[in-house]
Short mmCIF file of C-alpha atoms in Angstrom, two decimals:
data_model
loop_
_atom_site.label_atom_id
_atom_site.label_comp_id
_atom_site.label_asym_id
_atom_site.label_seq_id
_atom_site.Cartn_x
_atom_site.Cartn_y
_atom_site.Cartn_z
CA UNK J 66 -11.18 91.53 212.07
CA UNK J 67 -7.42 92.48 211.77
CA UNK J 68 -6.79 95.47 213.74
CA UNK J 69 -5.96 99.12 211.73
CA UNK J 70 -2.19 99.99 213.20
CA UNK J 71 -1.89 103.47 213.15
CA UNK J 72 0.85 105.09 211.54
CA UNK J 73 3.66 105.92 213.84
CA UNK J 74 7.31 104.73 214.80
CA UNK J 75 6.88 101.87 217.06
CA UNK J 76 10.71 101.14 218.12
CA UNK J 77 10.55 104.67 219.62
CA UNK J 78 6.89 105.49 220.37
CA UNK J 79 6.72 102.24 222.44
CA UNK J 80 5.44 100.93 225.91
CA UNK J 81 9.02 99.93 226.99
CA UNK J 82 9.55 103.56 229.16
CA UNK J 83 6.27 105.38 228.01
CA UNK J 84 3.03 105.15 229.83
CA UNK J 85 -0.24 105.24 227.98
CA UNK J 86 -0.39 108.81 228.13
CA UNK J 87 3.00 109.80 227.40
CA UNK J 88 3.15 107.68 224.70
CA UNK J 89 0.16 108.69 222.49
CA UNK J 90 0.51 112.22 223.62
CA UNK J 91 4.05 112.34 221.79
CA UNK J 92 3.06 110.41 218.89
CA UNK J 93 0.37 113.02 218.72
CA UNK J 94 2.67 115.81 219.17
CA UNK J 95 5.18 115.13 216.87
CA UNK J 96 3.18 114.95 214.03
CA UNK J 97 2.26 118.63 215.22
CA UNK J 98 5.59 120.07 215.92
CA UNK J 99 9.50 120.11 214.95
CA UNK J 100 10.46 120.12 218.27
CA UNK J 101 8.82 117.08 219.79
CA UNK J 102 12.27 114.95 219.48
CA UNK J 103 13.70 117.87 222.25
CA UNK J 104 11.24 116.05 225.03
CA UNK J 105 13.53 113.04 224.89
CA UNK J 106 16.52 114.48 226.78
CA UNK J 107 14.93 113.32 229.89
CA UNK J 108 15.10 109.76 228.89
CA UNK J 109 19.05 109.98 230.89
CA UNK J 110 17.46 107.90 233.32
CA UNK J 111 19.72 106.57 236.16
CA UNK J 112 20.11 102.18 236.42
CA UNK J 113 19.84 103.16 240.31
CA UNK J 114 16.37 105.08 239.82
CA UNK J 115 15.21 102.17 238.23
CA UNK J 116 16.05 99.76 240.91
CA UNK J 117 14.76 101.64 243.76
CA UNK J 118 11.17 102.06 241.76
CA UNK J 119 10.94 98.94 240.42
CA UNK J 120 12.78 96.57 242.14
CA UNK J 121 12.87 97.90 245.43
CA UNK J 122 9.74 99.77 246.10
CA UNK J 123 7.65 97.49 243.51
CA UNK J 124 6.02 99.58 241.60
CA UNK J 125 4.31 98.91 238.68
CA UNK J 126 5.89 99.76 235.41
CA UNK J 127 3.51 102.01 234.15
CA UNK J 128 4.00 104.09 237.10
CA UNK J 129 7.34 104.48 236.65
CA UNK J 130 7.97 108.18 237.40
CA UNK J 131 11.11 110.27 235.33
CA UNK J 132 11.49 113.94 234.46
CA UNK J 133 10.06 113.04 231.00
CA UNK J 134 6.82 114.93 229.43
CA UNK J 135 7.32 117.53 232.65
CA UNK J 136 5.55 120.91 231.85
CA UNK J 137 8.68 123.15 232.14
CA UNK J 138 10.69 120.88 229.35
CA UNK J 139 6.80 120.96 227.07
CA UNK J 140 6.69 124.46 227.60
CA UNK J 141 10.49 124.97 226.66
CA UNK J 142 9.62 123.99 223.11
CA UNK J 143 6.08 125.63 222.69
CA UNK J 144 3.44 123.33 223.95
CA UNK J 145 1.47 124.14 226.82
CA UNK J 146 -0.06 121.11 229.08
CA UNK J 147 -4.22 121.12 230.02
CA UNK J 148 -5.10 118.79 232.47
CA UNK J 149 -9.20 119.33 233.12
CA UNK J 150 -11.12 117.32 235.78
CA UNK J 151 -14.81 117.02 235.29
CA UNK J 152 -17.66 114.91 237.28
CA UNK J 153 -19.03 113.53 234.15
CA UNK J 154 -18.71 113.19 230.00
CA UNK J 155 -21.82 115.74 229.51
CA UNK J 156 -20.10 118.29 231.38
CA UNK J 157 -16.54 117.34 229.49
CA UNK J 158 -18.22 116.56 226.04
CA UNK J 159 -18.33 120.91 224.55
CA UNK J 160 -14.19 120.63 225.78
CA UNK J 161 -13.61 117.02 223.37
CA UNK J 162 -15.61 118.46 220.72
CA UNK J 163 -14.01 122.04 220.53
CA UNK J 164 -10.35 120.98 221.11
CA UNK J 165 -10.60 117.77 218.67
CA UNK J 166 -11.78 120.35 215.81
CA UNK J 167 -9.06 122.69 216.44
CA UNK J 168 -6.15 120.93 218.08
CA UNK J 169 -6.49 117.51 216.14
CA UNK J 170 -7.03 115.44 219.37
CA UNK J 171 -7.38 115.30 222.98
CA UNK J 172 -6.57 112.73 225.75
CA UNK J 173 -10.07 111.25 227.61
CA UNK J 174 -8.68 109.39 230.74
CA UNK J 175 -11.48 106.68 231.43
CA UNK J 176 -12.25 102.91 231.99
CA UNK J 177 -10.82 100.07 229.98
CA UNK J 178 -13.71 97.49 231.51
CA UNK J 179 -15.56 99.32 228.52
CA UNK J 180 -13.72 99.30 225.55
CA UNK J 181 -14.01 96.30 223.09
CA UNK J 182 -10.62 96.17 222.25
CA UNK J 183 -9.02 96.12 225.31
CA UNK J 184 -8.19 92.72 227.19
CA UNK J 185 -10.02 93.96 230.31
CA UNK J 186 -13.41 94.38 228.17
CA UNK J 187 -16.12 93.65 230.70
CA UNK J 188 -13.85 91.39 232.94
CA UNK J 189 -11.24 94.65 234.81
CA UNK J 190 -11.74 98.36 236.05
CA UNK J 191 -8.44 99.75 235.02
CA UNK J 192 -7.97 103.50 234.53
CA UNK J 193 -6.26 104.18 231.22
CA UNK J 194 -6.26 106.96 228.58
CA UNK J 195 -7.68 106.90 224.48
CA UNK J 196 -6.53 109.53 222.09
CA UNK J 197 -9.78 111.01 220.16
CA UNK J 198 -9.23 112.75 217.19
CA UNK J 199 -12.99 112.82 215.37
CA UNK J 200 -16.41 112.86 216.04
CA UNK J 201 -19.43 112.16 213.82
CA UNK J 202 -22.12 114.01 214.54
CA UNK J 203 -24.29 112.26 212.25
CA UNK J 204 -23.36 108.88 213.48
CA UNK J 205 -22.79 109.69 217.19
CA UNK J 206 -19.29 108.14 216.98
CA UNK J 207 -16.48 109.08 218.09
CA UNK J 208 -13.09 107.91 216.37
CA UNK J 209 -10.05 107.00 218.77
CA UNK J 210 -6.35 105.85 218.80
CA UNK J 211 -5.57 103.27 221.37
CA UNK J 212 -2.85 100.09 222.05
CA UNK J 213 -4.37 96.69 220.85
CA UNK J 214 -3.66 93.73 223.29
CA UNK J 215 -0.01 93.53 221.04
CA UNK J 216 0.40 96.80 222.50
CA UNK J 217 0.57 98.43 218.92
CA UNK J 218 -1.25 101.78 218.41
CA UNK J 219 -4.63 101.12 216.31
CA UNK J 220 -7.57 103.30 215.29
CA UNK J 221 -10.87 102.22 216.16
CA UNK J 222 -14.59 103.88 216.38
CA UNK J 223 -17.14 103.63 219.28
CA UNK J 224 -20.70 105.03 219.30
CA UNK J 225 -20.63 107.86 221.85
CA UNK J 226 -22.24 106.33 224.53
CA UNK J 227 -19.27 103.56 224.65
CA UNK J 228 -17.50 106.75 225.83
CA UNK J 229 -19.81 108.06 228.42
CA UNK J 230 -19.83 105.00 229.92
CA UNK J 231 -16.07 104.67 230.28
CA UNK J 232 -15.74 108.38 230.83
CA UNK J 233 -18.86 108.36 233.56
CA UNK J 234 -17.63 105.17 235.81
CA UNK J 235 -13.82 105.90 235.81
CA UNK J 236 -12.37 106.77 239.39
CA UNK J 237 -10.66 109.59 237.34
CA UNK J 238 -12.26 111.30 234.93
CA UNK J 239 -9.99 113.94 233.45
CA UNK J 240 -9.45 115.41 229.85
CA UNK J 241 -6.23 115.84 228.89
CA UNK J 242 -5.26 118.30 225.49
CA UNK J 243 -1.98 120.77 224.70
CA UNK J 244 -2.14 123.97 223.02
CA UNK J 245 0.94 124.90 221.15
CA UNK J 246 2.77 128.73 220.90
CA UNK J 247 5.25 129.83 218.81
CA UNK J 248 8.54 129.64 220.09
CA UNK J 249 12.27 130.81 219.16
CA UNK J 250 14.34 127.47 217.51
CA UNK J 251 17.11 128.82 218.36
CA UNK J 252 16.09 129.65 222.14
CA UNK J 253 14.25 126.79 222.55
CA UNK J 254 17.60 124.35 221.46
CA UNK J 255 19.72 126.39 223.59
CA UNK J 256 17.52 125.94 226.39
CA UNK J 257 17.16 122.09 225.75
CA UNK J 258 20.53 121.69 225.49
CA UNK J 259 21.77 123.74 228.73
CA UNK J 260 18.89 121.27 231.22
CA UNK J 261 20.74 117.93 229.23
CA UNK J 262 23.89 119.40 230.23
CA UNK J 263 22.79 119.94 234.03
CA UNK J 264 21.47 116.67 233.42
CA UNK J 265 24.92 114.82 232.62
CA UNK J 266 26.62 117.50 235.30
CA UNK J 267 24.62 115.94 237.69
CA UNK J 268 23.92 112.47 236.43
CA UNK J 269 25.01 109.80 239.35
CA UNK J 270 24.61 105.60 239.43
CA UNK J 271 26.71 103.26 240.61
CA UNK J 272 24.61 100.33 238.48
CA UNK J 273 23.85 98.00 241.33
CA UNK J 274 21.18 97.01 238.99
CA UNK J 275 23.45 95.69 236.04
CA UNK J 276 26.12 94.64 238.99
CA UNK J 277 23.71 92.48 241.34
CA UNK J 278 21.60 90.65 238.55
CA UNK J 279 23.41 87.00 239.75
CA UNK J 280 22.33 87.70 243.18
CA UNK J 281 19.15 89.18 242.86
CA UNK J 282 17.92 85.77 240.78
CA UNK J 283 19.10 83.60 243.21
CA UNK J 284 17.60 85.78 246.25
CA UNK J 285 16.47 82.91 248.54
CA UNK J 286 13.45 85.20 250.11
CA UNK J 287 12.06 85.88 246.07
CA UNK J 288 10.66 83.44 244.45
CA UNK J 289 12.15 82.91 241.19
CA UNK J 290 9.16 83.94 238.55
CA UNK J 291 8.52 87.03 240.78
CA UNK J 292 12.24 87.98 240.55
CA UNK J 293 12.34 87.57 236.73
CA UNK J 294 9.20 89.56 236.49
CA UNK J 295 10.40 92.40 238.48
CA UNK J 296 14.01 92.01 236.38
CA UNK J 297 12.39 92.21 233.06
CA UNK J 298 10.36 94.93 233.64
CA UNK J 299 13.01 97.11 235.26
CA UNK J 300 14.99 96.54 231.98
CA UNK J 301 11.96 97.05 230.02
CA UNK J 302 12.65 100.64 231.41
CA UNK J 303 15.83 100.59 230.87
CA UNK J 304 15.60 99.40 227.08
CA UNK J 305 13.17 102.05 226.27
CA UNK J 306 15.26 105.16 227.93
CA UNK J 307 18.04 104.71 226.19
CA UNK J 308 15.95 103.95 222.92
CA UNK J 309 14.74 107.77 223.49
CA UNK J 310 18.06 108.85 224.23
CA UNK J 311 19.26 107.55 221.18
CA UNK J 312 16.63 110.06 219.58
CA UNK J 313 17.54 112.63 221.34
CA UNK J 314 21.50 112.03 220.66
CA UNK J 315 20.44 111.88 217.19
CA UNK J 316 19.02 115.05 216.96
CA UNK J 317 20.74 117.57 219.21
CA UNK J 318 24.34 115.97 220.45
CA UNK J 319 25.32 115.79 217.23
CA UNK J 320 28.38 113.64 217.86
CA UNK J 321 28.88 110.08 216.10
CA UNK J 322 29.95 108.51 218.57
CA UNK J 323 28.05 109.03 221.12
CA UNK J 324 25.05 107.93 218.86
CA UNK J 325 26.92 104.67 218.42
CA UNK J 326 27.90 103.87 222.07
CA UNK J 327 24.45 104.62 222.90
CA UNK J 328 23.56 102.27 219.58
CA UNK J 329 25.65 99.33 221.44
CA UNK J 330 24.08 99.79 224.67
CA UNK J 331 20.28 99.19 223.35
CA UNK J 332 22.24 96.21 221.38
CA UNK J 333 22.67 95.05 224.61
CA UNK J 334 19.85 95.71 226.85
CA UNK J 335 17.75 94.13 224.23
CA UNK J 336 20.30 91.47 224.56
CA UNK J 337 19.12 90.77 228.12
CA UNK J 338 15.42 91.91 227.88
CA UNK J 339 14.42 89.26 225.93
CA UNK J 340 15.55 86.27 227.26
CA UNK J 341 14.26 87.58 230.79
CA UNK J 342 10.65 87.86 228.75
CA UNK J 343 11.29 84.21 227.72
CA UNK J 344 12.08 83.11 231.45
CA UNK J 345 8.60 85.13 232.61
CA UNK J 346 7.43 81.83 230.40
CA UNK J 347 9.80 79.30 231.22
CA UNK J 348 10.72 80.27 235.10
CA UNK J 349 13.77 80.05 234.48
CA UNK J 350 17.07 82.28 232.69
CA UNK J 351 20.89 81.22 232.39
CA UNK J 352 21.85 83.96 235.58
CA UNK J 353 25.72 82.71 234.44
CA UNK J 354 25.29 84.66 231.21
CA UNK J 355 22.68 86.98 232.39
CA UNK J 356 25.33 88.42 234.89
CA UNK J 357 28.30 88.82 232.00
CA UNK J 358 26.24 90.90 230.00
CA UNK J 359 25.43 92.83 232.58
CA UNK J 360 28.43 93.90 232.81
CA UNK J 361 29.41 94.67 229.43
CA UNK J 362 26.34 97.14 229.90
CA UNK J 363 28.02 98.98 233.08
CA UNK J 364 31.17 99.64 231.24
CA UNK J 365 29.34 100.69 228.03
CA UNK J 366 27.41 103.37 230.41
CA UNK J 367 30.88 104.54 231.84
CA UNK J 368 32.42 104.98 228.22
CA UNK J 369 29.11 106.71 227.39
CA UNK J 370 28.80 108.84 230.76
CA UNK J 371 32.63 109.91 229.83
CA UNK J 372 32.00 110.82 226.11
CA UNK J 373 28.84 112.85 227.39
CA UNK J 374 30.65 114.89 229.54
CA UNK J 375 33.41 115.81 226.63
CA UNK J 376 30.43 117.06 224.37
CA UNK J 377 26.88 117.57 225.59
CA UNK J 378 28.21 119.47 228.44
CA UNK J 379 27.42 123.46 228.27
CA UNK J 380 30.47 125.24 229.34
CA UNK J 381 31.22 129.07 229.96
CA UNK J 382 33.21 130.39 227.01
CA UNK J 383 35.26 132.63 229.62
#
């Protein structure tokens, strides 16, 4: 049966820098509100944070941690954050129901070793999130949003108890939902737009990453698949930031070009993300060219770090 994608834009809403949660919680949101599009301002992200977490410390890319989806920046714009722990789905289940009717959807944090459409089904225990957004009463079903194994958003449907049992034998069994208030436009851009320019004020990297790709592939204590894996997801990261900065650019900078320098510099980090998810196949990528395009990238980040600090920058009019 060919899996029902879900309508949503999958070059931004993807799992390149968002994890499971972030992800469907902003597709979810920004069918909701204007201002969704403000959240991406975090996606600034530094090429040094990115080595140190994924390179260095090893962690896994869906734990990646950034400044993005914080509470302060969703409150900023008018939607409030609920994060509910409960001991089991009975006690949880009046919470789904009541904020799925009103709100649209809600976040149920559970097991994947129970879902049918997962690639863990009965073979994994991995904790991961489902968006619900209906219930039949009649039918004891519940209808849900989820990745497929192509990682593309789809909409499936699960009698209930499917759900209790990945709710009931998670290790964390949390419902997540957002309420939204009315806020100020105005206010709330101004206030976007003043933590972007702290942002860029502050922003420092000296790009190690894009500098010491050469090396870091021929590291003789690595071996060779491991250090393509960990390169390719740490540009997986990378990719997806500045795909979200792009959005955010778009919609609040204002200034061409800055769109297109940030344009050029997801040209090129697709450039390198793909071969280095052909050599996670092969074992092997060309380091030679790998290394050159690298760093193109670090001067395109200079000439965009520069341009950033000419016009997103909030100055004093004194």
């Amino acid at each position: 049966m060919k899996d029902a994608v879900y309508p949503y834009d999958k070059g931004l809403f993807s799992r390149l820098f968002l994890n499971c949660f972030q992800r469907q919680s902003v597709v979810m949101l920004t069918q909701r509100t204007p201002l969704a599009h403000h959240l991406f301002h975090q996606c600034l992200i530094s090429t040094d944070e990115i080595l140190r977490q994924v390179i260095k410390q090893r962690q896994p890319k869906y734990d990646f941690q950034s400044g993005f989806f914080q509470p302060d920046g969703l409150r900023r714009i008018g939607i409030v954050p609920h994060d509910v722990p409960f001991e089991s789905y009975a006690q949880a289940r009046p919470l789904l129901r009541e904020t799925v009717e009103r709100e649209g959807f809600a976040i149920l944090v559970g097991d994947v070793y129970y879902w049918p459409h997962c690639p863990e089904y009965r073979t994994k225990h991995l904790t991961h999130t489902i968006t619900l957004t209906r219930y039949d009463a009649e039918a004891r079903e519940w209808s849900l949003i989820d990745d497929n194994p192509a990682s593309l958003l789809c909409t499936y449907a699960y009698p209930e108890q499917v759900i209790v049992d990945s709710f009931d034998n998670s290790e964390l069994r949390r419902v997540r939902y957002f309420t939204l208030e009315e806020v100020d436009r105005e206010e709330a851009e101004h206030g976007t737009r003043e933590a972007f320019s702290r942002l860029v004020e502050e922003y420092r990297d000296s790009h190690t990453l894009l500098t010491s790709v050469s090396e870091f592939l021929h590291c003789p204590w690595i071996a060779s698949e491991a250090s393509i894996a960990a390169l390719h997801d740490a540009f997986s990261i990378y990719l997806g930031s500045r795909i979200g900065l792009l959005e955010y650019a778009r919609h609040l900078i204002g200034d061409t070009e800055v769109q297109g320098i940030i344009d050029r510099i997801v040209k090129q980090a697709a450039d390198v993300q793909n071969p280095l998810l052909l050599g996670k196949v092969m074992g092997t990528v060309d380091t030679e060219w790998m290394g050159s395009t690298c760093r193109e990238l670090r001067t395109t980040e200079e000439e965009l770090l520069r341009r950033l600090k000419d016009v997103a920058v909030v100055r004093d009019a004194a």
